Amino acid sequence: MSFTTKLAAAWAHNQSLLMVGLDPDTSRLPEPFLHRDPTDILNFCKGIVDATAPYVCGFKPQIAYFAAHAAEPQLEVLCDYIRRSYPHLVLMLDAKRGDIGSTADQYAKEAFERYQADAVTVNPYMGLDSIEPYFAWPDRGVIILCRTSNPGGSDLQFLKLESGQPLYLHVAELVAKKWNHHGQCGLVVGATFPEEIAQVRQVVGDLPLLIPGIGAQGGDIDATVQAGRDANGTGMMINSSRAILYASSGIDWQDAAARAAQATQQAINRARGL
């Protein structure tokens, strides 16, 4: 099954465009996790997955939060748990890798063989040859940074080319028209810039968009959905991390995460007219 086929099925299964980012900050783990070690990281993330799975289209573990605590083995276990327990949902590794071809080949093996992710985020700054190794797995998604949600993203992404086109739209056009040979590419576009989301959508047609920036980062759900939806009313993986993961610091942390995920799913669906 191709990534885009699996993603479309995940959207339909739970009637959800919500993706939960698994960013386990050890300083914010709730009360039951006293050791804040790799085992706690794993158990917390598994608990979040179980609590929120009915309301999402997928999960996006961020590798740095695991690697910083030597918890890569626990990330492997978590990825395996998601694949086995919720095979209908998308597993995306948030790595934002970007390096020369021979190194990118190793990063691709890490994402698609070690962690067996359905998709991975990558950085296009070094050009096509740094992205091509990921295309050797044509059934997996390659989600390319385009217009990111952080304030500093404008330092480079909004620079104007000689044509007057901003750099982020040039990236969108490259991906949609030249790089997407296997139909496996998507783009990262932040919810904090809904006008730019709409411009990207106009350029890329029905390419899937990973949209971070709602919840703790303040992106507006209604504006995001109206700007980013494709012709089918889907086309987006709208990511929320901190607002769901840390909905409570107490013993009710799982219930609170479930409520936050359900509320976000419902808000997105209201914006879709469902």
CSV table of C-alpha atoms in Angstrom, one decimal:
chain,number,residue,atom,x,y,z
A,1,MET,CA,0.0,0.0,0.0
A,2,SER,CA,1.4,3.4,-0.9
A,3,PHE,CA,1.7,6.2,1.6
A,4,THR,CA,-1.0,8.3,0.0
A,5,THR,CA,-3.4,5.4,-0.1
A,6,LYS,CA,-2.8,4.6,3.6
A,7,LEU,CA,-3.1,8.2,4.5
A,8,ALA,CA,-6.5,8.6,2.7
A,9,ALA,CA,-7.7,5.4,4.5
A,10,ALA,CA,-6.6,6.8,7.9
A,11,TRP,CA,-8.4,10.1,7.2
A,12,ALA,CA,-11.6,8.1,6.5
A,13,HIS,CA,-11.3,5.5,9.3
A,14,ASN,CA,-11.6,8.0,12.2
A,15,GLN,CA,-13.0,10.9,10.2
A,16,SER,CA,-10.0,12.8,11.4
A,17,LEU,CA,-7.2,15.0,9.9
A,18,LEU,CA,-5.6,15.3,13.4
A,19,MET,CA,-2.0,14.0,13.8
A,20,VAL,CA,-0.6,13.8,17.3
A,21,GLY,CA,3.1,14.7,17.7
A,22,LEU,CA,4.9,12.6,20.2
A,23,ASP,CA,7.4,15.0,21.7
A,24,PRO,CA,8.1,13.6,25.2
A,25,ASP,CA,9.7,16.5,27.1
A,26,THR,CA,11.0,14.8,30.3
A,27,SER,CA,10.6,18.0,32.3
A,28,ARG,CA,6.8,17.9,31.6
A,29,LEU,CA,5.9,14.3,32.1
A,30,PRO,CA,2.9,13.9,34.4
A,31,GLU,CA,3.0,12.7,38.0
A,32,PRO,CA,3.1,8.9,37.5
A,33,PHE,CA,6.5,9.2,35.6
A,34,LEU,CA,8.9,10.0,38.4
A,35,HIS,CA,12.2,8.6,36.9
A,36,ARG,CA,11.9,10.6,33.6
A,37,ASP,CA,14.1,7.9,32.0
A,38,PRO,CA,13.8,6.1,28.7
A,39,THR,CA,11.3,3.6,30.2
A,40,ASP,CA,9.1,6.5,31.4
A,41,ILE,CA,9.4,8.1,27.9
A,42,LEU,CA,8.2,4.9,26.3
A,43,ASN,CA,5.3,4.3,28.7
A,44,PHE,CA,4.1,7.9,28.5
A,45,CYS,CA,4.1,7.8,24.7
A,46,LYS,CA,2.3,4.4,24.6
A,47,GLY,CA,-0.3,5.8,27.0
A,48,ILE,CA,-0.8,8.9,24.8
A,49,VAL,CA,-1.2,6.7,21.7
A,50,ASP,CA,-3.8,4.4,23.3
A,51,ALA,CA,-5.7,7.4,24.7
A,52,THR,CA,-5.8,9.4,21.4
A,53,ALA,CA,-5.9,6.7,18.7
A,54,PRO,CA,-9.7,6.9,18.2
A,55,TYR,CA,-9.4,10.6,17.2
A,56,VAL,CA,-6.4,10.8,14.9
A,57,CYS,CA,-5.1,9.9,11.5
A,58,GLY,CA,-1.6,9.2,12.7
A,59,PHE,CA,1.3,9.7,15.1
A,60,LYS,CA,4.5,11.7,14.6
A,61,PRO,CA,7.3,10.9,17.0
A,62,GLN,CA,10.0,13.5,17.1
A,63,ILE,CA,13.3,11.7,17.1
A,64,ALA,CA,15.3,14.4,19.1
A,65,TYR,CA,13.2,13.9,22.2
A,66,PHE,CA,14.2,10.3,22.2
A,67,ALA,CA,17.8,10.6,21.1
A,68,ALA,CA,18.6,13.2,23.7
A,69,HIS,CA,18.0,10.6,26.4
A,70,ALA,CA,19.5,7.6,24.6
A,71,ALA,CA,16.0,6.3,24.1
A,72,GLU,CA,16.3,5.3,20.4
A,73,PRO,CA,15.6,1.6,21.4
A,74,GLN,CA,12.5,2.8,23.1
A,75,LEU,CA,11.5,4.7,20.0
A,76,GLU,CA,11.9,1.4,18.0
A,77,VAL,CA,9.6,-0.3,20.5
A,78,LEU,CA,7.1,2.6,20.3
A,79,CYS,CA,7.1,2.5,16.5
A,80,ASP,CA,6.5,-1.2,16.5
A,81,TYR,CA,3.7,-0.8,19.0
A,82,ILE,CA,1.9,1.8,16.8
A,83,ARG,CA,2.3,-0.3,13.7
A,84,ARG,CA,1.0,-3.5,15.4
A,85,SER,CA,-1.7,-2.0,17.5
A,86,TYR,CA,-3.0,0.6,15.1
A,87,PRO,CA,-2.0,-0.5,11.6
A,88,HIS,CA,-4.7,1.7,10.0
A,89,LEU,CA,-3.0,4.8,11.3
A,90,VAL,CA,0.0,6.6,9.8
A,91,LEU,CA,3.3,6.5,11.5
A,92,MET,CA,5.5,9.5,10.6
A,93,LEU,CA,9.1,10.0,11.9
A,94,ASP,CA,9.7,13.7,12.5
A,95,ALA,CA,13.5,13.9,11.8
A,96,LYS,CA,13.9,16.8,9.4
A,97,ARG,CA,17.0,15.2,7.9
A,98,GLY,CA,18.9,17.0,5.2
A,99,ASP,CA,22.4,16.0,4.1
A,100,ILE,CA,24.4,14.8,1.0
A,101,GLY,CA,23.2,11.8,-0.9
A,102,SER,CA,25.4,9.1,0.8
A,103,THR,CA,24.5,10.3,4.2
A,104,ALA,CA,20.9,10.8,3.3
A,105,ASP,CA,20.8,7.2,2.2
A,106,GLN,CA,21.7,6.2,5.8
A,107,TYR,CA,19.0,8.5,7.2
A,108,ALA,CA,16.5,6.9,4.8
A,109,LYS,CA,17.4,3.4,6.1
A,110,GLU,CA,17.1,4.7,9.6
A,111,ALA,CA,13.6,6.0,9.0
A,112,PHE,CA,12.2,3.2,6.8
A,113,GLU,CA,14.1,0.1,7.9
A,114,ARG,CA,15.1,0.7,11.6
A,115,TYR,CA,11.9,2.5,12.6
A,116,GLN,CA,9.8,1.3,9.7
A,117,ALA,CA,7.9,4.6,9.5
A,118,ASP,CA,5.3,5.2,6.8
A,119,ALA,CA,6.8,8.7,6.2
A,120,VAL,CA,9.6,10.9,7.3
A,121,THR,CA,10.2,14.7,7.3
A,122,VAL,CA,13.2,16.0,5.4
A,123,ASN,CA,14.9,19.4,4.7
A,124,PRO,CA,15.3,20.3,1.0
A,125,TYR,CA,18.0,23.0,1.6
A,126,MET,CA,20.8,20.9,0.0
A,127,GLY,CA,18.7,20.1,-3.1
A,128,LEU,CA,17.3,17.1,-4.9
A,129,ASP,CA,20.3,14.8,-4.4
A,130,SER,CA,19.8,15.0,-0.7
A,131,ILE,CA,16.1,14.0,-1.1
A,132,GLU,CA,16.5,11.3,-3.8
A,133,PRO,CA,17.7,8.5,-1.5
A,134,TYR,CA,14.3,8.5,0.2
A,135,PHE,CA,12.6,7.8,-3.1
A,136,ALA,CA,14.1,4.3,-3.1
A,137,TRP,CA,11.2,3.4,-0.9
A,138,PRO,CA,8.3,4.4,-3.3
A,139,ASP,CA,5.6,3.2,-0.9
A,140,ARG,CA,6.8,5.6,1.9
A,141,GLY,CA,6.0,9.3,2.3
A,142,VAL,CA,8.7,12.0,2.0
A,143,ILE,CA,7.4,15.2,3.7
A,144,ILE,CA,9.5,18.2,2.8
A,145,LEU,CA,9.9,21.4,4.7
A,146,CYS,CA,8.3,24.3,2.9
A,147,ARG,CA,6.8,27.1,5.0
A,148,THR,CA,7.5,26.3,8.7
A,149,SER,CA,5.5,27.5,11.7
A,150,ASN,CA,8.4,29.0,13.6
A,151,PRO,CA,9.0,32.8,13.5
A,152,GLY,CA,12.5,32.4,12.2
A,153,GLY,CA,11.3,30.5,9.2
A,154,SER,CA,10.8,33.8,7.4
A,155,ASP,CA,14.5,34.5,7.5
A,156,LEU,CA,15.1,32.3,4.5
A,157,GLN,CA,11.7,30.9,3.3
A,158,PHE,CA,10.3,34.3,2.5
A,159,LEU,CA,13.3,35.5,0.5
A,160,LYS,CA,12.3,36.6,-3.0
A,161,LEU,CA,13.8,35.1,-6.1
A,162,GLU,CA,14.5,37.2,-9.2
A,163,SER,CA,11.1,36.2,-10.5
A,164,GLY,CA,9.6,37.7,-7.3
A,165,GLN,CA,8.4,34.3,-6.1
A,166,PRO,CA,9.2,33.6,-2.5
A,167,LEU,CA,11.6,30.7,-1.8
A,168,TYR,CA,8.9,28.6,0.0
A,169,LEU,CA,6.7,28.7,-3.1
A,170,HIS,CA,9.6,27.7,-5.3
A,171,VAL,CA,10.2,24.7,-3.0
A,172,ALA,CA,6.5,23.8,-3.3
A,173,GLU,CA,6.6,24.1,-7.1
A,174,LEU,CA,9.8,22.0,-7.3
A,175,VAL,CA,8.3,19.2,-5.2
A,176,ALA,CA,4.9,19.2,-7.0
A,177,LYS,CA,6.2,19.4,-10.5
A,178,LYS,CA,9.7,17.9,-10.6
A,179,TRP,CA,10.4,15.8,-7.5
A,180,ASN,CA,7.2,13.9,-6.9
A,181,HIS,CA,7.9,11.1,-9.4
A,182,HIS,CA,6.3,8.3,-7.3
A,183,GLY,CA,3.5,10.4,-5.9
A,184,GLN,CA,4.9,10.0,-2.4
A,185,CYS,CA,5.8,13.6,-1.5
A,186,GLY,CA,4.1,16.0,0.9
A,187,LEU,CA,5.0,19.4,2.3
A,188,VAL,CA,5.3,21.0,5.8
A,189,VAL,CA,3.4,24.3,6.0
A,190,GLY,CA,2.7,25.9,9.3
A,191,ALA,CA,-0.7,26.8,10.6
A,192,THR,CA,0.6,30.2,11.8
A,193,PHE,CA,0.6,31.4,8.1
A,194,PRO,CA,-2.8,30.5,6.7
A,195,GLU,CA,-2.4,32.8,3.7
A,196,GLU,CA,0.8,31.0,2.8
A,197,ILE,CA,-1.0,27.6,3.2
A,198,ALA,CA,-3.6,28.7,0.6
A,199,GLN,CA,-0.8,29.8,-1.8
A,200,VAL,CA,1.0,26.5,-1.4
A,201,ARG,CA,-2.3,24.6,-1.9
A,202,GLN,CA,-2.9,26.5,-5.1
A,203,VAL,CA,0.6,25.5,-6.4
A,204,VAL,CA,0.6,21.8,-5.4
A,205,GLY,CA,-2.9,20.6,-6.1
A,206,ASP,CA,-3.8,17.6,-3.9
A,207,LEU,CA,-0.4,17.0,-2.4
A,208,PRO,CA,-0.8,16.2,1.3
A,209,LEU,CA,0.3,18.9,3.7
A,210,LEU,CA,1.6,18.4,7.2
A,211,ILE,CA,0.5,21.4,9.1
A,212,PRO,CA,2.0,22.0,12.6
A,213,GLY,CA,1.3,25.1,14.6
A,214,ILE,CA,-2.2,24.7,16.1
A,215,GLY,CA,-2.7,24.4,19.8
A,216,ALA,CA,0.3,25.6,21.8
A,217,GLN,CA,1.7,27.6,18.8
A,218,GLY,CA,-1.6,29.5,18.3
A,219,GLY,CA,-2.6,28.6,14.8
A,220,ASP,CA,-6.3,29.0,14.0
A,221,ILE,CA,-8.1,25.8,13.1
A,222,ASP,CA,-10.8,27.4,11.0
A,223,ALA,CA,-8.4,29.4,9.0
A,224,THR,CA,-6.0,26.4,8.6
A,225,VAL,CA,-8.8,24.1,7.3
A,226,GLN,CA,-10.2,26.7,4.8
A,227,ALA,CA,-6.7,27.4,3.5
A,228,GLY,CA,-5.3,23.9,3.3
A,229,ARG,CA,-8.2,21.6,2.4
A,230,ASP,CA,-7.9,19.9,-1.0
A,231,ALA,CA,-10.7,19.3,-3.5
A,232,ASN,CA,-11.9,16.3,-1.5
A,233,GLY,CA,-12.0,18.3,1.7
A,234,THR,CA,-9.0,16.5,3.2
A,235,GLY,CA,-5.4,16.9,2.1
A,236,MET,CA,-4.0,17.7,5.6
A,237,MET,CA,-2.3,16.2,8.6
A,238,ILE,CA,-3.0,18.9,11.2
A,239,ASN,CA,-0.5,18.3,14.0
A,240,SER,CA,-0.9,19.0,17.7
A,241,SER,CA,1.7,18.0,20.2
A,242,ARG,CA,2.0,19.9,23.5
A,243,ALA,CA,-1.7,20.9,23.9
A,244,ILE,CA,-2.6,17.2,23.9
A,245,LEU,CA,0.4,15.6,25.5
A,246,TYR,CA,0.4,17.9,28.5
A,247,ALA,CA,-3.3,18.5,28.9
A,248,SER,CA,-2.8,17.4,32.5
A,249,SER,CA,0.2,16.9,34.7
A,250,GLY,CA,-1.8,14.7,37.2
A,251,ILE,CA,-3.0,11.2,37.4
A,252,ASP,CA,-5.8,11.9,34.9
A,253,TRP,CA,-3.2,12.6,32.1
A,254,GLN,CA,-4.5,10.0,29.7
A,255,ASP,CA,-8.1,11.0,30.1
A,256,ALA,CA,-7.1,14.7,29.6
A,257,ALA,CA,-5.1,13.8,26.5
A,258,ALA,CA,-8.1,11.9,25.1
A,259,ARG,CA,-10.4,14.8,25.7
A,260,ALA,CA,-8.0,17.3,24.1
A,261,ALA,CA,-7.6,15.1,21.1
A,262,GLN,CA,-11.3,14.6,20.7
A,263,ALA,CA,-12.0,18.3,21.0
A,264,THR,CA,-9.4,19.1,18.4
A,265,GLN,CA,-10.7,16.5,16.0
A,266,GLN,CA,-14.2,17.9,16.5
A,267,ALA,CA,-13.1,21.4,15.9
A,268,ILE,CA,-11.3,20.4,12.7
A,269,ASN,CA,-14.4,18.6,11.5
A,270,ARG,CA,-16.6,21.5,12.3
A,271,ALA,CA,-14.4,23.7,10.2
A,272,ARG,CA,-14.7,21.0,7.4
A,273,GLY,CA,-18.5,21.3,7.7
A,274,LEU,CA,-18.9,17.7,9.2
